[in-house]
mmCIF file of C-alpha atoms and ligand atoms in Angstrom:
data_model
loop_
_atom_site.group_PDB
_atom_site.id
_atom_site.type_symbol
_atom_site.label_atom_id
_atom_site.label_comp_id
_atom_site.label_asym_id
_atom_site.label_seq_id
_atom_site.Cartn_x
_atom_site.Cartn_y
_atom_site.Cartn_z
ATOM 1 C CA MET B 1 102.818 -93.504 -94.436
ATOM 2 C CA ASP B 2 99.532 -94.211 -92.658
ATOM 3 C CA ASP B 3 99.490 -90.575 -91.566
ATOM 4 C CA LEU B 4 100.049 -89.365 -95.191
ATOM 5 C CA ILE B 5 97.185 -91.618 -96.424
ATOM 6 C CA LYS B 6 94.864 -90.126 -93.809
ATOM 7 C CA LYS B 7 96.061 -86.679 -94.895
ATOM 8 C CA ALA B 8 95.487 -87.253 -98.445
ATOM 9 C CA ALA B 9 92.023 -88.554 -97.810
ATOM 10 C CA ALA B 10 91.281 -85.507 -95.721
ATOM 11 C CA ASP B 11 92.683 -83.149 -98.317
ATOM 12 C CA LEU B 12 90.516 -84.754 -100.897
ATOM 13 C CA ALA B 13 87.451 -84.714 -98.655
ATOM 14 C CA GLN B 14 87.930 -80.860 -98.376
ATOM 15 C CA ALA B 15 88.702 -80.088 -101.964
ATOM 16 C CA ASN B 16 86.369 -78.166 -104.273
ATOM 17 C CA MET B 17 88.000 -79.546 -107.419
ATOM 18 C CA ALA B 18 90.437 -82.394 -107.557
ATOM 19 C CA ALA B 19 92.387 -83.723 -110.609
ATOM 20 C CA ALA B 20 94.877 -86.510 -111.152
ATOM 21 C CA LEU B 21 97.788 -86.691 -113.555
ATOM 22 C CA THR B 22 98.808 -90.351 -114.144
ATOM 23 C CA GLY B 23 101.874 -91.966 -115.800
ATOM 24 C CA ALA B 24 103.122 -95.432 -116.805
ATOM 25 C CA GLY B 25 103.269 -96.364 -113.022
ATOM 26 C CA ALA B 26 99.520 -96.325 -112.800
ATOM 27 C CA SER B 27 99.257 -99.126 -115.299
ATOM 28 C CA ILE B 28 102.214 -101.387 -114.205
ATOM 29 C CA GLU B 29 99.852 -103.473 -112.044
ATOM 30 C CA SER B 30 97.825 -104.060 -115.207
ATOM 31 C CA GLY B 31 100.852 -105.763 -116.754
ATOM 32 C CA ILE B 32 102.012 -102.805 -118.919
ATOM 33 C CA PRO B 33 105.720 -102.073 -118.597
ATOM 34 C CA PRO B 34 106.875 -98.606 -117.673
ATOM 35 C CA PHE B 35 109.374 -96.620 -119.865
ATOM 36 C CA ARG B 36 112.052 -95.775 -117.352
ATOM 37 C CA GLY B 37 113.501 -97.489 -114.354
ATOM 38 C CA LYS B 38 113.734 -101.205 -113.618
ATOM 39 C CA GLY B 39 112.127 -103.248 -116.292
ATOM 40 C CA GLY B 40 111.356 -100.113 -118.390
ATOM 41 C CA LEU B 41 111.027 -100.306 -122.154
ATOM 42 C CA TRP B 42 113.861 -97.741 -122.717
ATOM 43 C CA GLU B 43 116.253 -100.027 -120.924
ATOM 44 C CA LYS B 44 115.873 -102.326 -123.805
ATOM 45 C CA MET B 45 115.514 -99.976 -126.760
ATOM 46 C CA ASP B 46 116.334 -96.513 -127.670
ATOM 47 C CA PRO B 47 113.212 -94.246 -127.839
ATOM 48 C CA MET B 48 114.878 -92.213 -130.564
ATOM 49 C CA GLU B 49 114.975 -95.313 -132.630
ATOM 50 C CA VAL B 50 111.526 -96.724 -131.927
ATOM 51 C CA ALA B 51 109.314 -93.928 -130.647
ATOM 52 C CA HIS B 52 110.360 -90.866 -132.581
ATOM 53 C CA ILE B 53 108.185 -89.730 -135.512
ATOM 54 C CA ASP B 54 111.242 -89.510 -137.797
ATOM 55 C CA ALA B 55 112.064 -93.184 -137.048
ATOM 56 C CA PHE B 56 108.487 -94.159 -137.926
ATOM 57 C CA MET B 57 108.366 -92.180 -141.161
ATOM 58 C CA GLN B 58 111.775 -93.678 -142.097
ATOM 59 C CA ASP B 59 110.888 -97.251 -141.364
ATOM 60 C CA PRO B 60 107.410 -97.873 -140.191
ATOM 61 C CA ALA B 61 107.830 -101.664 -140.405
ATOM 62 C CA LYS B 62 110.794 -101.518 -138.046
ATOM 63 C CA VAL B 63 108.788 -99.436 -135.463
ATOM 64 C CA TRP B 64 105.824 -101.743 -135.750
ATOM 65 C CA LYS B 65 107.998 -104.771 -135.261
ATOM 66 C CA LEU B 66 110.097 -103.452 -132.310
ATOM 67 C CA LEU B 67 107.409 -101.362 -130.461
ATOM 68 C CA VAL B 68 103.948 -101.154 -131.732
ATOM 69 C CA LYS B 69 103.056 -104.790 -132.239
ATOM 70 C CA GLY B 70 104.294 -105.811 -128.619
ATOM 71 C CA MET B 71 102.425 -102.823 -127.253
ATOM 72 C CA LYS B 72 99.242 -103.991 -129.062
ATOM 73 C CA ASP B 73 99.540 -107.496 -127.562
ATOM 74 C CA VAL B 74 99.947 -106.195 -124.120
ATOM 75 C CA VAL B 75 97.336 -103.312 -124.281
ATOM 76 C CA ASP B 76 94.667 -105.620 -125.972
ATOM 77 C CA GLN B 77 94.769 -107.761 -122.890
ATOM 78 C CA ALA B 78 95.142 -105.222 -120.131
ATOM 79 C CA GLN B 79 92.426 -104.620 -117.457
ATOM 80 C CA PRO B 80 92.066 -101.764 -114.947
ATOM 81 C CA ASN B 81 93.943 -102.302 -111.694
ATOM 82 C CA ASP B 82 93.146 -100.831 -108.101
ATOM 83 C CA CYS B 83 94.703 -97.545 -109.149
ATOM 84 C CA HIS B 84 92.335 -97.065 -112.058
ATOM 85 C CA LYS B 85 89.459 -98.396 -109.967
ATOM 86 C CA GLY B 86 90.290 -96.154 -107.076
ATOM 87 C CA LEU B 87 90.269 -93.015 -109.293
ATOM 88 C CA ALA B 88 86.962 -94.184 -110.845
ATOM 89 C CA ARG B 89 85.536 -94.555 -107.188
ATOM 90 C CA LEU B 90 86.794 -91.048 -106.329
ATOM 91 C CA GLU B 91 84.895 -89.621 -109.274
ATOM 92 C CA ALA B 92 81.713 -91.632 -108.257
ATOM 93 C CA LEU B 93 82.067 -90.104 -104.774
ATOM 94 C CA GLY B 94 82.145 -86.644 -106.267
ATOM 95 C CA LYS B 95 85.735 -86.210 -105.101
ATOM 96 C CA LEU B 96 87.564 -86.243 -108.513
ATOM 97 C CA GLN B 97 86.685 -84.360 -111.540
ATOM 98 C CA THR B 98 89.363 -85.013 -114.128
ATOM 99 C CA VAL B 99 92.079 -87.476 -114.924
ATOM 100 C CA ILE B 100 94.895 -86.270 -117.102
ATOM 101 C CA THR B 101 96.916 -89.246 -118.423
ATOM 102 C CA GLN B 102 100.098 -89.659 -120.259
ATOM 103 C CA ASN B 103 99.120 -93.321 -120.754
ATOM 104 C CA ILE B 104 97.627 -94.364 -124.069
ATOM 105 C CA ASP B 105 96.028 -97.590 -122.805
ATOM 106 C CA GLY B 106 92.480 -96.488 -122.217
ATOM 107 C CA LEU B 107 92.270 -98.136 -118.786
ATOM 108 C CA HIS B 108 90.961 -95.023 -116.925
ATOM 109 C CA GLN B 109 87.892 -94.927 -119.212
ATOM 110 C CA MET B 110 87.479 -98.727 -118.754
ATOM 111 C CA ALA B 111 87.547 -98.352 -115.023
ATOM 112 C CA GLY B 112 84.786 -95.661 -115.234
ATOM 113 C CA ASN B 113 86.391 -92.241 -115.242
ATOM 114 C CA THR B 114 84.245 -90.063 -117.544
ATOM 115 C CA ASP B 115 86.426 -87.089 -117.968
ATOM 116 C CA VAL B 116 89.885 -88.288 -119.095
ATOM 117 C CA ILE B 117 92.384 -86.138 -120.984
ATOM 118 C CA GLU B 118 94.648 -88.363 -123.067
ATOM 119 C CA PHE B 119 97.685 -86.146 -123.139
ATOM 120 C CA HIS B 120 99.744 -88.351 -125.425
ATOM 121 C CA GLY B 121 96.813 -89.584 -127.473
ATOM 122 C CA THR B 122 95.396 -93.142 -127.524
ATOM 123 C CA PHE B 123 96.541 -96.480 -128.569
ATOM 124 C CA ALA B 124 92.873 -97.647 -128.778
ATOM 125 C CA TRP B 125 92.847 -96.422 -132.425
ATOM 126 C CA GLN B 126 95.113 -96.571 -135.352
ATOM 127 C CA ARG B 127 94.885 -93.978 -138.169
ATOM 128 C CA CYS B 128 95.743 -94.180 -141.766
ATOM 129 C CA MET B 129 98.605 -91.991 -142.730
ATOM 130 C CA ASP B 130 96.980 -91.489 -146.276
ATOM 131 C CA CYS B 131 93.251 -91.068 -145.753
ATOM 132 C CA ASN B 132 93.051 -90.611 -142.045
ATOM 133 C CA THR B 133 90.509 -93.376 -141.543
ATOM 134 C CA HIS B 134 90.534 -94.474 -137.938
ATOM 135 C CA ILE B 135 90.485 -98.216 -137.076
ATOM 136 C CA GLU B 136 90.167 -99.689 -133.580
ATOM 137 C CA THR B 137 93.583 -101.204 -132.651
ATOM 138 C CA ARG B 138 92.044 -104.555 -131.430
ATOM 139 C CA ARG B 139 90.506 -104.987 -134.898
ATOM 140 C CA VAL B 140 93.733 -104.346 -136.804
ATOM 141 C CA ASN B 141 95.168 -107.466 -138.555
ATOM 142 C CA VAL B 142 98.810 -107.664 -137.770
ATOM 143 C CA SER B 143 99.624 -110.620 -140.033
ATOM 144 C CA GLU B 144 101.126 -107.968 -142.403
ATOM 145 C CA ILE B 145 103.589 -105.526 -140.903
ATOM 146 C CA PRO B 146 103.169 -102.640 -141.141
ATOM 147 C CA PRO B 147 99.410 -103.146 -141.242
ATOM 148 C CA ARG B 148 97.550 -101.142 -143.811
ATOM 149 C CA CYS B 149 94.212 -99.390 -144.290
ATOM 150 C CA HIS B 150 91.642 -100.565 -146.888
ATOM 151 C CA CYS B 151 93.076 -97.641 -149.022
ATOM 152 C CA GLY B 152 96.559 -99.179 -148.850
ATOM 153 C CA GLY B 153 97.937 -96.487 -146.549
ATOM 154 C CA ILE B 154 100.094 -97.419 -143.526
ATOM 155 C CA LEU B 155 98.436 -97.389 -140.095
ATOM 156 C CA ARG B 156 100.006 -95.601 -137.240
ATOM 157 C CA PRO B 157 98.881 -95.356 -133.493
ATOM 158 C CA ASN B 158 96.663 -92.358 -132.860
ATOM 159 C CA ALA B 159 99.171 -91.550 -130.122
ATOM 160 C CA VAL B 160 101.981 -89.045 -129.843
ATOM 161 C CA PHE B 161 105.447 -89.964 -130.982
ATOM 162 C CA PHE B 162 108.450 -88.099 -129.670
ATOM 163 C CA GLY B 163 108.941 -85.138 -131.915
ATOM 164 C CA GLU B 164 105.243 -84.581 -132.425
ATOM 165 C CA LEU B 165 103.068 -81.931 -130.832
ATOM 166 C CA ILE B 166 100.657 -82.626 -127.950
ATOM 167 C CA PRO B 167 97.028 -82.678 -129.276
ATOM 168 C CA HIS B 168 95.917 -79.078 -128.907
ATOM 169 C CA GLU B 169 92.675 -79.715 -127.089
ATOM 170 C CA ALA B 170 94.510 -81.944 -124.552
ATOM 171 C CA LEU B 171 97.176 -79.360 -123.833
ATOM 172 C CA TRP B 172 94.611 -76.527 -123.597
ATOM 173 C CA ARG B 173 92.282 -78.456 -121.316
ATOM 174 C CA SER B 174 95.047 -79.789 -119.159
ATOM 175 C CA ARG B 175 96.254 -76.202 -118.505
ATOM 176 C CA GLN B 176 92.804 -75.242 -117.596
ATOM 177 C CA VAL B 177 92.344 -78.145 -115.106
ATOM 178 C CA ALA B 178 95.744 -77.503 -113.577
ATOM 179 C CA THR B 179 94.746 -73.841 -112.996
ATOM 180 C CA ASP B 180 91.423 -74.659 -111.611
ATOM 181 C CA CYS B 181 91.961 -77.536 -109.317
ATOM 182 C CA ASP B 182 92.858 -77.141 -105.748
ATOM 183 C CA ILE B 183 94.287 -80.699 -105.247
ATOM 184 C CA MET B 184 96.194 -82.695 -107.867
ATOM 185 C CA LEU B 185 97.241 -86.333 -107.308
ATOM 186 C CA VAL B 186 100.343 -87.122 -109.399
ATOM 187 C CA ILE B 187 100.537 -90.858 -109.748
ATOM 188 C CA GLY B 188 103.186 -93.212 -111.332
ATOM 189 C CA THR B 189 105.024 -90.643 -113.444
ATOM 190 C CA SER B 190 108.812 -89.934 -113.491
ATOM 191 C CA ALA B 191 107.882 -86.348 -114.322
ATOM 192 C CA MET B 192 110.816 -86.416 -116.943
ATOM 193 C CA VAL B 193 108.836 -85.829 -120.055
ATOM 194 C CA HIS B 194 107.655 -82.284 -121.019
ATOM 195 C CA PRO B 195 105.227 -80.631 -121.365
ATOM 196 C CA ALA B 196 103.360 -83.158 -119.162
ATOM 197 C CA ALA B 197 105.779 -82.582 -116.313
ATOM 198 C CA MET B 198 104.805 -78.987 -116.294
ATOM 199 C CA ILE B 199 101.165 -79.711 -115.422
ATOM 200 C CA PRO B 200 101.856 -80.155 -111.608
ATOM 201 C CA VAL B 201 104.066 -77.215 -111.685
ATOM 202 C CA LEU B 202 101.270 -75.067 -113.050
ATOM 203 C CA ALA B 203 98.809 -76.596 -110.484
ATOM 204 C CA LYS B 204 101.252 -75.726 -107.613
ATOM 205 C CA GLU B 205 101.747 -72.171 -109.001
ATOM 206 C CA THR B 206 98.140 -71.567 -109.160
ATOM 207 C CA GLY B 207 97.445 -72.601 -105.569
ATOM 208 C CA ALA B 208 96.833 -76.432 -105.644
ATOM 209 C CA ASN B 209 98.030 -78.991 -103.208
ATOM 210 C CA VAL B 210 100.202 -81.502 -105.106
ATOM 211 C CA ILE B 211 100.383 -85.062 -103.773
ATOM 212 C CA GLU B 212 102.532 -87.609 -105.365
ATOM 213 C CA ILE B 213 101.930 -91.316 -105.257
ATOM 214 C CA ASN B 214 105.100 -93.171 -106.379
ATOM 215 C CA PRO B 215 107.539 -95.697 -104.819
ATOM 216 C CA GLU B 216 110.351 -93.451 -105.977
ATOM 217 C CA SER B 217 111.221 -89.744 -105.653
ATOM 218 C CA THR B 218 110.883 -87.682 -108.871
ATOM 219 C CA PRO B 219 112.082 -84.186 -109.820
ATOM 220 C CA LEU B 220 108.816 -82.900 -108.377
ATOM 221 C CA THR B 221 109.478 -84.412 -104.968
ATOM 222 C CA GLY B 222 110.418 -81.844 -102.337
ATOM 223 C CA GLU B 223 110.241 -79.148 -104.992
ATOM 224 C CA ILE B 224 106.743 -78.996 -106.283
ATOM 225 C CA SER B 225 104.754 -81.687 -104.482
ATOM 226 C CA ASP B 226 103.525 -80.950 -100.967
ATOM 227 C CA TYR B 227 104.202 -84.629 -99.970
ATOM 228 C CA ILE B 228 104.721 -87.972 -101.616
ATOM 229 C CA ILE B 229 103.120 -91.262 -100.552
ATOM 230 C CA LYS B 230 105.848 -93.766 -101.258
ATOM 231 C CA GLY B 231 103.915 -96.862 -102.385
ATOM 232 C CA PRO B 232 102.464 -98.713 -105.303
ATOM 233 C CA ALA B 233 99.516 -96.961 -106.909
ATOM 234 C CA GLY B 234 97.048 -99.731 -106.447
ATOM 235 C CA ASP B 235 97.374 -100.318 -102.769
ATOM 236 C CA THR B 236 97.821 -96.620 -102.035
ATOM 237 C CA MET B 237 94.635 -95.736 -103.910
ATOM 238 C CA ASN B 238 92.734 -98.551 -102.019
ATOM 239 C CA CYS B 239 93.899 -97.091 -98.675
ATOM 240 C CA ILE B 240 93.068 -93.551 -99.510
ATOM 241 C CA VAL B 241 89.569 -94.397 -100.845
ATOM 242 C CA ALA B 242 88.887 -96.536 -97.714
ATOM 243 C CA GLU B 243 89.867 -93.598 -95.469
ATOM 244 C CA LEU B 244 87.904 -91.039 -97.559
ATOM 245 C CA GLU B 245 84.775 -93.229 -97.421
ATOM 246 C CA LYS B 246 85.015 -93.071 -93.583
ATOM 247 C CA MET B 247 84.981 -89.310 -93.636
ATOM 248 C CA ILE B 248 82.171 -88.490 -95.960
HETATM 249 P P1 OAD C 1 108.045 -93.517 -116.709
HETATM 250 O O1 OAD C 1 108.299 -94.944 -117.187
HETATM 251 O O2 OAD C 1 109.028 -92.556 -117.028
HETATM 252 O O3 OAD C 1 108.007 -93.554 -115.070
HETATM 253 C C1 OAD C 1 107.205 -94.392 -114.409
HETATM 254 C C2 OAD C 1 107.080 -93.961 -112.945
HETATM 255 O O4 OAD C 1 106.280 -95.115 -112.231
HETATM 256 C C3 OAD C 1 108.411 -93.972 -112.208
HETATM 257 O O5 OAD C 1 108.485 -92.789 -111.503
HETATM 258 C C4 OAD C 1 108.195 -95.185 -111.245
HETATM 259 O O6 OAD C 1 108.997 -94.909 -109.964
HETATM 260 C C5 OAD C 1 106.847 -95.256 -111.032
HETATM 261 N N1 OAD C 1 106.308 -96.577 -110.545
HETATM 262 C C6 OAD C 1 106.863 -97.763 -110.615
HETATM 263 N N2 OAD C 1 106.016 -98.712 -110.097
HETATM 264 C C7 OAD C 1 104.924 -98.124 -109.692
HETATM 265 C C8 OAD C 1 103.786 -98.456 -108.953
HETATM 266 N N3 OAD C 1 103.466 -99.783 -108.650
HETATM 267 N N4 OAD C 1 102.903 -97.496 -108.643
HETATM 268 C C9 OAD C 1 103.128 -96.296 -108.898
HETATM 269 N N5 OAD C 1 104.246 -95.795 -109.537
HETATM 270 C C10 OAD C 1 105.156 -96.675 -109.916
HETATM 271 O O7 OAD C 1 106.545 -93.150 -117.160
HETATM 272 P P2 OAD C 1 105.905 -91.754 -117.468
HETATM 273 O O8 OAD C 1 106.316 -90.778 -116.423
HETATM 274 O O9 OAD C 1 104.418 -92.029 -117.678
HETATM 275 O O10 OAD C 1 105.725 -90.695 -123.740
HETATM 276 O O11 OAD C 1 106.542 -91.413 -118.815
HETATM 277 C C11 OAD C 1 106.205 -90.247 -119.523
HETATM 278 C C12 OAD C 1 106.316 -90.479 -121.021
HETATM 279 O O12 OAD C 1 107.491 -90.997 -121.397
HETATM 280 C C13 OAD C 1 105.323 -91.563 -121.496
HETATM 281 O O13 OAD C 1 103.994 -91.010 -121.708
HETATM 282 C C14 OAD C 1 105.913 -91.861 -122.845
HETATM 283 C C15 OAD C 1 107.402 -92.085 -122.468
HETATM 284 O O14 OAD C 1 108.300 -91.823 -123.361
HETATM 285 C C16 OAD C 1 105.540 -90.929 -125.022
HETATM 286 O O15 OAD C 1 105.467 -91.986 -125.606
HETATM 287 C C17 OAD C 1 105.446 -89.637 -125.825
#
């Protein structure tokens, strides 16, 4: 593992353009539960019942009660962890250009990364389903469920539900970044959800080194990724950044 950390630092040191793709595992150490695996949200509830756009349209109050309100409570409190801070440090060192994230918690921006593509949208804002007004999630009054806009319309997260399209700009830019980068860190994603899981595949096909950071193997491991550093995101990023700082 130490050798792989040194290798990742050396690969980053040499790269012309580095990008990261992050998933729920990057935010676990900030207290936000993942979706799959041990302690994952989808162990407790069926995503088709609480995270599909059809479920929301049918019964917004149910989805707010079962999923969105709890998510608001957690995300409102969350702070960046060492993974987010490490990626921000890489950017400050000129060694990381873009973070593509499947997470909707805004923690990469809070840590200091300036080019963050929110592939599944953002939970920082709610939008009115009638007049499209956007309201900051932390300002939304949840004493009434579902919460409503001043116009009376129901508020929904400005994030992607299952069954919805990826925001066009995020998809387009992510493809561009995957094609242009020569190294991609793939951190804390099970790589089970498409099209996000295709981003490292595209990066690999267009010549990038793909490095996974994840305590568990994924469908990318041994197929698409050049190597996997099997460890928690925060510690691993700390070690990589420390090694890199010795090299530059
Ligand atoms: P998942 O919950 O599917 O996967 C979390 C990954 O994090 C797993 O591969 C874990 O092994 C890994 N992991 C666990 N602890 C970790 C740690 N300390 N450090 C690093 N990795 C760790 O999350 P995603 O792949 O992000 O979509 O899920 C993709 C999408 O599925 C989400 O964006 C969401 C969900 O349904 C939508 O809501 C549209």
